[in-house]
Coordinates of C-alpha atoms in Angstrom, one line a residue:
Chain A
X5 CA -49.8 15.9 12.6
X6 CA -46.6 15.2 14.4
X7 CA -43.6 17.1 13.0
X8 CA -41.0 14.9 14.4
X9 CA -42.5 11.5 13.8
X10 CA -42.2 11.5 10.1
X11 CA -43.3 8.0 9.1
X12 CA -44.1 6.6 12.5
X13 CA -41.4 4.0 12.2
X14 CA -38.1 5.8 12.7
X15 CA -36.8 5.8 16.3
X16 CA -36.3 9.1 18.0
X17 CA -32.4 8.9 18.3
X18 CA -32.3 8.3 14.6
X19 CA -34.4 11.4 13.8
X20 CA -32.3 13.5 16.1
X21 CA -29.1 12.2 14.6
X22 CA -30.4 12.8 11.1
X23 CA -30.9 16.4 11.9
X24 CA -28.1 17.4 14.3
X25 CA -25.3 15.0 13.5
X26 CA -25.2 15.0 9.7
X27 CA -25.6 18.8 9.6
X28 CA -22.7 19.0 12.1
X29 CA -20.5 17.0 9.7
X30 CA -21.5 19.1 6.7
X31 CA -21.0 22.3 8.7
X32 CA -17.5 21.1 9.6
X33 CA -16.6 20.5 5.9
X34 CA -18.2 23.8 4.8
X35 CA -16.2 25.7 7.5
X36 CA -13.0 24.0 6.5
X37 CA -13.4 24.9 2.8
X38 CA -14.8 28.4 3.4
X39 CA -12.0 29.6 5.8
X40 CA -9.2 28.0 3.9
X41 CA -10.2 30.1 1.0
X42 CA -11.2 33.2 2.9
X43 CA -9.3 34.8 5.8
X44 CA -11.8 36.4 8.2
X45 CA -9.2 39.1 8.9
X46 CA -9.4 40.2 5.2
X47 CA -13.2 40.2 5.2
X48 CA -13.3 43.5 7.1
X49 CA -11.7 45.3 4.1
X50 CA -14.5 44.2 1.8
X51 CA -17.6 44.2 3.9
X52 CA -18.7 45.7 7.2
X53 CA -17.3 42.9 9.3
X54 CA -17.0 43.2 13.1
X55 CA -13.5 43.4 14.6
X56 CA -13.0 39.9 16.1
X57 CA -10.1 37.5 16.4
X58 CA -9.8 34.6 14.0
X59 CA -10.8 31.9 16.6
X60 CA -14.1 33.7 17.3
X61 CA -14.7 34.2 13.6
X62 CA -14.1 30.5 12.9
X63 CA -16.3 29.5 15.8
X64 CA -19.2 31.8 14.9
X65 CA -18.8 30.8 11.2
X66 CA -19.1 27.1 12.1
X67 CA -22.1 27.7 14.3
X68 CA -23.8 29.7 11.5
X69 CA -23.0 27.0 9.0
X70 CA -24.5 24.4 11.5
X71 CA -27.6 26.5 11.8
X72 CA -28.0 26.6 8.1
X73 CA -27.3 22.9 7.4
X74 CA -29.4 22.0 10.5
X75 CA -32.3 23.9 9.2
X76 CA -32.0 22.2 5.9
X77 CA -31.9 18.8 7.6
X78 CA -34.9 19.6 9.7
X79 CA -36.9 20.7 6.7
X80 CA -35.8 17.5 4.9
X81 CA -36.9 15.3 7.8
X82 CA -40.2 17.3 8.0
X83 CA -40.9 17.0 4.3
X84 CA -40.4 13.2 4.3
X85 CA -43.7 13.1 6.2
X86 CA -46.3 11.5 3.8
X87 CA -48.9 14.0 2.6
X88 CA -52.3 13.5 4.1
X89 CA -54.0 11.7 1.2
X90 CA -51.0 11.1 -0.9
X91 CA -50.8 7.8 -2.8
X92 CA -47.7 6.8 -0.8
X93 CA -49.2 7.3 2.7
X94 CA -49.1 4.0 4.4
X95 CA -52.6 2.8 5.3
X96 CA -51.7 1.4 8.6
X97 CA -49.7 4.5 9.7
X98 CA -50.6 4.9 13.4
X99 CA -50.6 8.7 13.4
X100 CA -52.5 9.1 10.1
X101 CA -55.2 11.7 10.4
Chain B
X19 CA -25.8 -16.1 0.4
X20 CA -26.4 -12.7 -1.0
X21 CA -26.7 -9.6 1.1
X22 CA -30.4 -9.3 0.3
X23 CA -31.0 -12.8 1.6
X24 CA -28.9 -12.1 4.7
X25 CA -31.0 -9.2 5.7
X26 CA -34.1 -10.7 4.2
X27 CA -33.8 -13.5 6.6
X28 CA -34.7 -11.1 9.4
X29 CA -37.9 -10.1 7.8
X30 CA -39.7 -13.4 8.6
X31 CA -43.3 -12.7 9.8
X32 CA -42.6 -14.0 13.3
X33 CA -40.0 -11.2 13.6
X34 CA -42.3 -8.4 12.6
X35 CA -43.8 -7.9 16.0
X36 CA -40.4 -8.1 17.6
X37 CA -39.0 -5.5 15.3
X38 CA -42.0 -3.2 15.8
X39 CA -41.6 -3.5 19.6
X40 CA -37.9 -2.8 19.3
X41 CA -38.7 0.4 17.3
X42 CA -41.3 1.7 19.7
X43 CA -40.0 0.4 23.0
X44 CA -37.7 2.5 25.1
X45 CA -34.1 1.5 24.5
X46 CA -32.9 -1.3 26.7
X47 CA -29.6 -0.5 28.4
X48 CA -26.9 -2.9 27.2
X49 CA -24.5 -4.2 29.8
X50 CA -21.6 -5.7 27.9
X51 CA -19.9 -8.5 29.9
X52 CA -16.1 -8.3 30.3
X53 CA -14.3 -10.6 27.9
X54 CA -10.7 -11.9 27.7
X55 CA -8.9 -13.5 24.8
X56 CA -6.9 -12.9 21.7
X57 CA -9.2 -10.2 20.1
X58 CA -9.9 -8.5 23.4
X59 CA -6.2 -8.2 23.8
X60 CA -5.8 -6.8 20.4
X61 CA -8.5 -4.2 21.1
X62 CA -7.0 -3.2 24.4
X63 CA -3.6 -2.7 22.6
X64 CA -5.3 -0.6 19.9
X65 CA -7.2 1.5 22.5
X66 CA -4.0 2.1 24.5
X67 CA -2.0 3.0 21.4
X68 CA -4.7 5.3 19.9
X69 CA -5.6 7.1 23.1
X70 CA -1.9 7.3 23.9
X71 CA -1.3 9.1 20.7
X72 CA -4.3 11.4 21.1
X73 CA -3.5 12.4 24.7
X74 CA 0.3 12.4 24.3
X75 CA 0.9 14.2 21.0
X76 CA 0.1 17.7 22.2
X77 CA 3.0 17.4 24.7
X78 CA 5.6 16.5 22.2
X79 CA 7.9 19.3 21.0
X80 CA 9.5 19.4 17.6
X81 CA 12.3 22.0 16.9
X82 CA 11.0 24.4 19.6
X83 CA 7.4 24.1 18.7
X84 CA 4.5 21.8 19.5
X85 CA 4.9 18.9 17.1
X86 CA 1.3 18.8 15.9
X87 CA -0.3 22.2 16.2
X88 CA -3.3 23.2 14.0
X89 CA -2.7 26.9 14.6
X90 CA -6.0 28.3 13.3
X91 CA -5.5 31.8 14.6
X92 CA -2.3 32.0 12.5
X93 CA -3.7 30.0 9.6
X94 CA -0.9 27.5 9.7
X95 CA -0.8 23.8 10.4
X96 CA 2.4 22.5 11.9
X97 CA 2.9 18.7 11.5
X98 CA 6.4 17.8 12.8
X99 CA 8.8 19.4 10.2
X100 CA 6.1 20.4 7.8
X101 CA 4.2 23.7 7.8
X102 CA 1.0 23.8 5.8
X103 CA -0.7 27.0 4.7
X104 CA -4.3 27.6 3.4
X105 CA -2.7 27.4 -0.1
X106 CA -2.0 23.7 0.7
X107 CA -5.7 22.9 0.9
X108 CA -5.4 20.4 -1.9
X109 CA -3.0 18.3 0.2
X110 CA -5.5 18.1 3.0
X111 CA -8.3 17.2 0.5
X112 CA -6.1 14.4 -0.9
X113 CA -5.4 13.2 2.6
X114 CA -9.1 12.9 3.3
X115 CA -9.7 11.1 0.0
X116 CA -6.9 8.7 0.8
X117 CA -8.4 8.1 4.3
X118 CA -11.9 7.3 2.7
X119 CA -10.3 5.0 0.1
X120 CA -8.3 3.1 2.7
X121 CA -11.6 2.6 4.6
X122 CA -13.2 1.1 1.4
X123 CA -10.2 -1.1 0.8
X124 CA -9.9 -2.5 4.2
X125 CA -13.7 -3.0 4.5
X126 CA -13.7 -5.0 1.3
X127 CA -10.7 -7.0 2.5
X128 CA -11.5 -7.6 6.2
X129 CA -14.9 -6.2 7.0
X130 CA -15.5 -3.7 9.8
X131 CA -11.9 -3.7 11.1
X132 CA -12.3 0.1 11.6
X133 CA -15.4 -0.3 13.8
X134 CA -14.0 -3.0 16.0
X135 CA -10.6 -1.6 16.8
X136 CA -9.9 1.9 15.6
X137 CA -13.1 4.0 15.6
X138 CA -13.0 6.8 18.3
X139 CA -16.5 5.7 19.4
X140 CA -15.3 2.1 20.1
X141 CA -12.1 3.4 21.7
X142 CA -13.7 5.8 24.0
X143 CA -16.6 3.5 24.8
X144 CA -14.1 0.9 25.8
X145 CA -12.3 3.2 28.3
X146 CA -15.7 4.4 29.7
X147 CA -16.8 0.7 30.1
X148 CA -13.6 0.0 31.9
X149 CA -14.1 2.9 34.3
X150 CA -17.7 1.8 34.9
X151 CA -16.6 -1.7 35.7
X152 CA -14.0 -0.5 38.2
X153 CA -16.6 1.5 40.0
X154 CA -19.8 -0.5 39.7
X155 CA -18.4 -4.0 39.4
X156 CA -19.0 -6.6 36.7
X157 CA -22.1 -7.1 34.5
X158 CA -24.2 -8.8 37.2
X159 CA -23.4 -6.2 39.8
X160 CA -24.3 -3.4 37.3
X161 CA -27.7 -4.9 36.5
X162 CA -28.4 -5.5 40.2
X163 CA -27.5 -1.9 41.0
X164 CA -29.7 -0.5 38.3
X165 CA -32.7 -2.6 39.5
X166 CA -32.1 -1.7 43.2
X167 CA -34.4 0.9 44.8
X168 CA -33.0 4.3 45.5
X169 CA -30.5 4.4 48.3
X170 CA -27.6 6.3 49.5
X171 CA -25.2 3.5 48.4
X172 CA -26.7 3.6 44.8
X173 CA -26.4 7.4 44.7
X174 CA -22.8 7.3 45.9
X175 CA -21.7 4.7 43.3
X176 CA -23.5 6.5 40.5
X177 CA -22.2 9.9 41.5
X178 CA -18.7 8.5 41.7
X179 CA -19.0 7.0 38.2
X180 CA -20.3 10.2 36.6
X181 CA -17.7 12.3 38.4
X182 CA -14.9 10.1 37.1
X183 CA -16.4 10.1 33.6
X184 CA -16.8 13.9 33.7
X185 CA -13.2 14.5 34.8
X186 CA -12.0 12.2 32.1
X187 CA -14.2 14.0 29.5
X188 CA -13.0 17.4 30.7
X189 CA -9.4 16.2 30.2
X190 CA -10.4 15.0 26.7
X191 CA -11.9 18.4 25.9
X192 CA -8.7 20.1 27.1
X193 CA -6.6 17.8 24.9
X194 CA -8.8 18.5 21.9
X195 CA -8.4 22.2 22.3
X196 CA -4.7 21.8 22.8
X197 CA -4.4 20.7 19.2
X198 CA -5.4 24.3 18.3
X199 CA -3.8 26.3 21.1
X200 CA -0.4 25.1 22.4
X201 CA -1.0 22.6 25.2
X202 CA 1.6 24.1 27.7
X203 CA 0.3 27.6 27.2
X204 CA -3.3 26.4 27.6
X205 CA -2.5 24.5 30.8
X206 CA -1.0 27.6 32.4
X207 CA -4.0 29.7 31.4
X208 CA -6.4 27.1 32.6
X209 CA -4.6 27.1 36.0
X210 CA -4.9 30.9 36.1
X211 CA -8.6 30.8 35.1
X212 CA -7.6 32.9 32.1
X213 CA -9.0 31.0 29.1
X214 CA -10.5 32.7 26.1
X215 CA -14.3 32.4 25.7
X216 CA -14.1 30.2 22.6
X217 CA -11.4 27.9 24.1
X218 CA -13.7 27.4 27.0
X219 CA -16.7 26.8 24.8
X220 CA -15.0 24.1 22.6
X221 CA -13.5 22.4 25.7
X222 CA -16.9 22.0 27.2
X223 CA -18.5 21.1 23.8
X224 CA -15.9 18.3 23.1
X225 CA -15.9 17.2 26.7
X226 CA -19.7 16.8 26.7
X227 CA -19.7 15.1 23.3
X228 CA -17.3 12.5 24.8
X229 CA -19.3 12.1 28.0
X230 CA -22.6 11.8 26.0
X231 CA -21.3 9.5 23.3
X232 CA -19.1 7.2 25.3
X233 CA -21.1 7.2 28.5
X234 CA -24.7 7.4 27.4
X235 CA -25.2 6.9 23.7
X236 CA -22.7 4.1 23.1
X237 CA -24.0 1.6 20.5
X238 CA -26.7 4.1 19.4
X239 CA -24.0 6.1 17.8
X240 CA -23.1 3.1 15.6
X241 CA -26.8 2.3 14.9
X242 CA -28.2 5.8 14.2
X243 CA -25.4 8.3 13.8
X244 CA -22.7 6.5 11.8
X245 CA -22.9 7.0 8.0
X246 CA -20.3 4.3 7.5
X247 CA -22.4 1.7 9.3
X248 CA -25.2 2.3 6.8
X249 CA -23.2 2.0 3.6
X250 CA -20.4 -0.4 4.6
X251 CA -22.5 -3.3 3.3
X252 CA -22.0 -1.9 -0.3
X253 CA -18.3 -2.8 0.1
X254 CA -19.0 -6.3 1.2
X255 CA -19.1 -9.4 -0.9
X256 CA -19.0 -13.1 -0.2
X257 CA -15.2 -13.0 0.1
X258 CA -15.1 -10.3 2.8
X259 CA -13.9 -11.4 6.3
X260 CA -16.8 -11.3 8.7
X261 CA -17.5 -12.4 12.3
X262 CA -19.9 -15.3 11.8
X263 CA -21.5 -18.2 13.7
X264 CA -21.1 -21.6 12.1
X265 CA -24.7 -22.6 11.9
X266 CA -24.1 -26.0 10.4
X267 CA -21.8 -26.9 13.3
X268 CA -23.7 -25.2 16.1
X269 CA -27.3 -26.2 15.4
X270 CA -29.4 -27.6 17.0
X271 CA -28.3 -25.7 20.0
X272 CA -29.0 -26.8 23.6
X273 CA -27.6 -27.3 27.1
X274 CA -25.8 -30.5 27.9
X275 CA -23.2 -32.0 30.2
X276 CA -19.6 -31.9 28.9
X277 CA -19.2 -35.7 29.4
X278 CA -22.0 -36.8 27.0
X279 CA -21.7 -37.4 23.3
X280 CA -23.9 -34.6 22.1
X281 CA -23.7 -35.7 18.4
X282 CA -25.2 -39.0 19.3
X283 CA -28.1 -37.1 20.9
X284 CA -28.6 -34.9 17.8
X285 CA -27.2 -31.7 19.3
X286 CA -24.8 -29.3 17.6
X287 CA -21.8 -27.6 19.3
X288 CA -23.7 -24.6 20.6
X289 CA -24.6 -25.1 24.2
X290 CA -26.8 -22.0 24.2
X291 CA -24.9 -20.4 27.1
X292 CA -25.8 -16.9 25.6
X293 CA -22.3 -15.6 26.5
X294 CA -21.9 -14.4 22.9
X295 CA -25.0 -12.2 23.5
X296 CA -23.9 -11.0 26.9
X297 CA -20.5 -9.7 25.7
X298 CA -21.9 -8.0 22.6
X299 CA -21.6 -4.2 22.9
X300 CA -24.5 -3.6 20.5
X301 CA -26.7 -6.2 22.1
X302 CA -27.3 -8.5 19.1
X303 CA -27.3 -12.3 18.8
X304 CA -24.6 -13.2 16.3
X305 CA -26.3 -16.6 15.8
X306 CA -29.1 -14.8 13.9
X307 CA -26.7 -14.2 11.0
X308 CA -24.9 -11.1 9.6
X309 CA -26.5 -7.9 10.9
X310 CA -25.7 -4.3 10.3
X311 CA -25.5 -3.7 14.0
X312 CA -22.4 -6.0 14.2
X313 CA -19.3 -3.8 14.5
X314 CA -17.0 -6.9 14.2
X315 CA -15.5 -6.3 17.6
X316 CA -15.1 -10.1 17.9
X317 CA -15.9 -10.1 21.6
X318 CA -18.2 -13.1 20.9
X319 CA -15.4 -15.0 19.3
X320 CA -13.3 -14.7 22.5
X321 CA -16.3 -15.6 24.7
X322 CA -17.3 -18.6 22.6
X323 CA -13.7 -19.9 22.3
X324 CA -13.5 -20.0 26.1
X325 CA -16.7 -22.1 26.2
X326 CA -15.5 -24.4 23.5
X327 CA -12.2 -25.0 25.5
X328 CA -14.2 -25.8 28.6
X329 CA -16.4 -28.2 26.8
X330 CA -13.5 -29.8 25.0
X331 CA -14.8 -28.9 21.5
X332 CA -12.7 -27.4 18.8
X333 CA -12.5 -23.6 18.8
X334 CA -14.1 -21.4 16.1
X335 CA -17.8 -22.0 16.4
X336 CA -17.9 -18.2 16.1
X337 CA -15.0 -17.1 14.0
X338 CA -13.6 -14.7 11.4
X339 CA -14.6 -16.3 8.1
X340 CA -16.3 -15.5 4.8
X341 CA -19.7 -16.3 3.4
X342 CA -17.9 -18.5 0.8
X343 CA -15.9 -20.4 3.4
X344 CA -19.1 -21.0 5.4
X345 CA -20.7 -22.6 2.3
X346 CA -17.6 -24.8 1.7
X347 CA -16.4 -22.7 -1.3
X348 CA -12.9 -21.3 -1.5
X349 CA -12.3 -17.7 -0.6
X350 CA -10.5 -15.4 -3.0
X351 CA -8.5 -12.6 -1.5
X352 CA -7.3 -11.2 -4.9
X353 CA -10.5 -10.3 -6.7
X354 CA -11.6 -7.4 -9.0
X355 CA -13.0 -5.4 -6.1
X356 CA -9.8 -5.5 -4.1
X357 CA -7.7 -4.8 -7.2
X358 CA -9.8 -1.8 -8.2
X359 CA -10.0 -0.3 -4.7
X360 CA -6.2 -1.0 -4.3
X361 CA -5.3 0.7 -7.6
X362 CA -7.4 3.8 -6.9
X363 CA -5.8 4.0 -3.4
X364 CA -2.3 3.7 -4.9
X365 CA -3.1 6.3 -7.5
X366 CA -4.2 8.9 -4.9
X367 CA -1.4 8.0 -2.5
X368 CA 1.0 8.5 -5.4
X369 CA -0.5 11.8 -6.3
X370 CA -0.4 12.9 -2.7
X371 CA 3.3 12.0 -2.4
X372 CA 4.1 13.7 -5.6
X373 CA 2.3 16.9 -4.5
X374 CA 4.1 16.8 -1.2
X375 CA 7.5 16.1 -2.7
X376 CA 7.3 18.8 -5.3
X377 CA 5.7 21.3 -3.0
X378 CA 7.6 24.6 -3.2
X379 CA 7.5 26.5 0.1
X380 CA 7.4 29.8 -1.8
X381 CA 4.6 31.7 -3.4
X382 CA 4.4 34.9 -5.5
X383 CA 1.4 37.2 -6.0
X384 CA 1.5 40.2 -8.2
X385 CA -0.8 43.2 -7.7
X386 CA -0.8 46.0 -10.3
X387 CA -0.8 49.6 -9.1
X388 CA -4.3 50.8 -9.6
X389 CA -3.7 54.5 -9.7
X390 CA -1.8 54.7 -13.0
X391 CA -1.9 52.5 -16.1
X392 CA 1.6 53.5 -17.1
X393 CA 4.1 56.3 -16.9
X394 CA 6.4 57.7 -19.5
X395 CA 10.0 58.5 -18.4
X396 CA 11.9 59.8 -21.4
X397 CA 11.6 57.1 -24.1
X398 CA 10.9 54.5 -21.5
X399 CA 7.5 53.1 -20.3
X400 CA 7.1 52.3 -16.6
X401 CA 4.6 50.1 -14.8
X402 CA 4.3 49.8 -11.0
X403 CA 3.5 46.6 -9.2
X404 CA 3.5 45.2 -5.7
X405 CA 5.0 41.7 -5.3
X406 CA 3.7 39.7 -2.4
X407 CA 6.4 37.1 -1.5
X408 CA 5.2 34.3 0.7
X409 CA 8.0 32.3 2.4
X410 CA 6.2 29.2 3.6
X411 CA 9.4 27.6 4.8
X412 CA 10.6 27.2 8.4
X413 CA 13.8 29.2 7.7
X414 CA 14.4 32.7 6.4
X415 CA 15.5 33.0 2.7
X416 CA 17.2 35.5 0.4
X417 CA 15.3 35.8 -2.8
X418 CA 16.3 37.5 -6.1
X419 CA 13.6 39.0 -8.2
X420 CA 13.5 38.9 -12.0
X421 CA 11.2 40.0 -14.7
X422 CA 10.8 38.5 -18.2
X423 CA 9.0 40.5 -20.8
X424 CA 7.9 37.8 -23.2
X425 CA 9.2 39.0 -26.5
X426 CA 10.0 42.5 -25.1
X427 CA 13.7 43.1 -25.1
X428 CA 15.7 45.0 -22.4
X429 CA 13.0 45.0 -19.8
X430 CA 14.3 46.0 -16.4
X431 CA 13.1 45.6 -12.9
X432 CA 13.8 48.3 -10.4
X433 CA 13.4 47.9 -6.7
X434 CA 15.1 49.2 -3.6
X435 CA 16.6 45.9 -2.5
X436 CA 17.4 42.9 -4.7
X437 CA 18.1 40.3 -3.4
X438 CA 15.6 40.6 -0.6
X439 CA 15.4 38.7 2.7
X440 CA 12.1 37.2 3.9
X441 CA 11.9 35.7 7.4
X442 CA 10.4 32.3 8.1
X443 CA 6.6 32.0 7.5
X444 CA 6.3 35.7 6.5
X445 CA 4.6 37.6 3.7
X446 CA 6.5 40.5 2.4
X447 CA 5.1 43.3 0.1
X448 CA 7.8 44.6 -2.3
X449 CA 7.0 47.6 -4.5
X450 CA 8.7 47.3 -7.9
X451 CA 8.9 49.3 -11.1
X452 CA 9.3 47.7 -14.5
X453 CA 10.7 49.6 -17.4
X454 CA 10.8 48.9 -21.1
X455 CA 11.8 50.9 -24.2
X456 CA 8.7 52.2 -26.0
X457 CA 10.1 51.0 -29.4
X458 CA 10.1 47.4 -28.2
X459 CA 6.4 47.3 -27.2
X460 CA 4.3 45.7 -30.0
X461 CA 0.9 45.9 -28.2
X462 CA -0.9 48.1 -25.8
X463 CA -0.9 45.3 -23.2
X464 CA 1.8 42.7 -23.1
X465 CA 2.3 39.6 -21.1
X466 CA 5.2 39.6 -18.7
X467 CA 6.4 37.1 -16.1
X468 CA 7.8 37.8 -12.6
X469 CA 10.1 35.2 -11.1
X470 CA 11.5 35.0 -7.5
X471 CA 14.2 32.5 -6.8
X472 CA 16.3 31.6 -3.8
X473 CA 19.9 33.0 -4.0
X474 CA 21.6 29.9 -2.8
X475 CA 19.2 27.3 -4.3
X476 CA 17.9 28.7 -7.6
X477 CA 15.6 25.6 -8.0
X478 CA 13.5 27.1 -5.2
X479 CA 11.5 29.5 -7.3
X480 CA 8.0 30.7 -8.1
X481 CA 6.7 32.6 -11.1
X482 CA 3.6 34.7 -11.7
X483 CA 2.1 36.3 -14.8
X484 CA 1.2 39.9 -15.1
X485 CA 0.2 42.6 -17.7
X486 CA 2.5 45.4 -18.9
X487 CA 0.6 48.4 -20.3
X488 CA 1.8 51.0 -22.6
X489 CA 0.5 53.6 -25.2
X490 CA -0.9 52.5 -28.5
X491 CA 2.1 51.5 -30.7

């Protein structure tokens, strides 16, 4: 079973874009909303938050969001792979086991 | 012809093998041929204007500050005379909705105008192609160079191209970061090799994104990465302006000498010179009908018009037209889709303008003292609060503080200084005490209202509710 070749018909750049690029956009939106509501400088009063400047907090926040959304996209792409003997598995799929 | 038919036309059995090969085969590099003409001129103008704005804006100063500065570390956005705070998040959200609605509206009206002239991907690809052409030569020379065996000359030309691309990308990355850190300050620190780690990171990140997308990925970004390219067809109808080949006029295609009467020989106007394919940045053949890969850049229109001129045929074998016009029907510009998109756009633009016009650059927050519910001083009941006054304006202001006990008579506000001065863009914490006579309190907890208003301009004011606590009456 190939993890990345989900249906055998989607070109590689499209699969990479579906994982990395869309999650990048969503992480950007999430970062924007999160940090416009929450000031990272005030987080340290509430939780044990490391002493960093705002730029670093935003950057790390964005990268963490990206990790999260990217993982979700990766799992979504992975789960679109047809199940081995599922009714929807295409009969002429080249990588069908 | 409906959209289904347009796309369905590609699904002919003869095409299946071709499509399959396309999906599995390694991507063929596309060498778009240089094109001149009306639409190429328009695109160059758009590219110059948009890149001019992008690279120039950080260097413009507005009342002693960078005109457009998204000062994330200070949590303030400066846009010319306007200062936006995180509290103005709604404005930003509205702006994004308006941008999306404009895209819908213009797509329904004139197709993929955005893709062909204004999309950053198009704009940067155009400038990268221009640099490539300067260094490697025209389309034929580029193809020949890529096919040539390894040599010092080939290495030198390729190395020069990538160096120039990388320098330009680095400058792009610098410009991007200078929207967040003042450009002049950033330039000085760059020269001193004294950049912060995150500034360096984002400069390299954006620089590489530019180099990768405009130098290497190009049309693949439109094909695989762009969400708009995927759903724009939902905004299309038979009255939408598209770039289209006039099949009735062009077919049957074939080569011929300009002097002959091609009609008499049963030929259409298309001489099958394939220039329209050679100039296409996404590598499609417009003569196959409307395809989602077409970004409506109209390079093929310019190329074909040139050929038509040389052949002495009328222009417009490939032209901006609509499906209805191609089928000899009339095209309606004013139609329900346009009216609905237009009205929603107007509604949001109106709400945005109203929000912006009635925006008060002043905010008041009230925090109750947590140590004590209330205090008795003689026959008076006293509550303690901290008022947070947020002056979001670009000038200092003098504010007067008031309290209004709703239904409670003779309520007094006591503070050290009233009126109080708050400097531009500052937050001031003001401890205040509020007193009321015990006999006037009807409940254990009463609603009161704080108000802060400008001394010279009382219309500039903000109010905030709070609770006033006392003993059981």
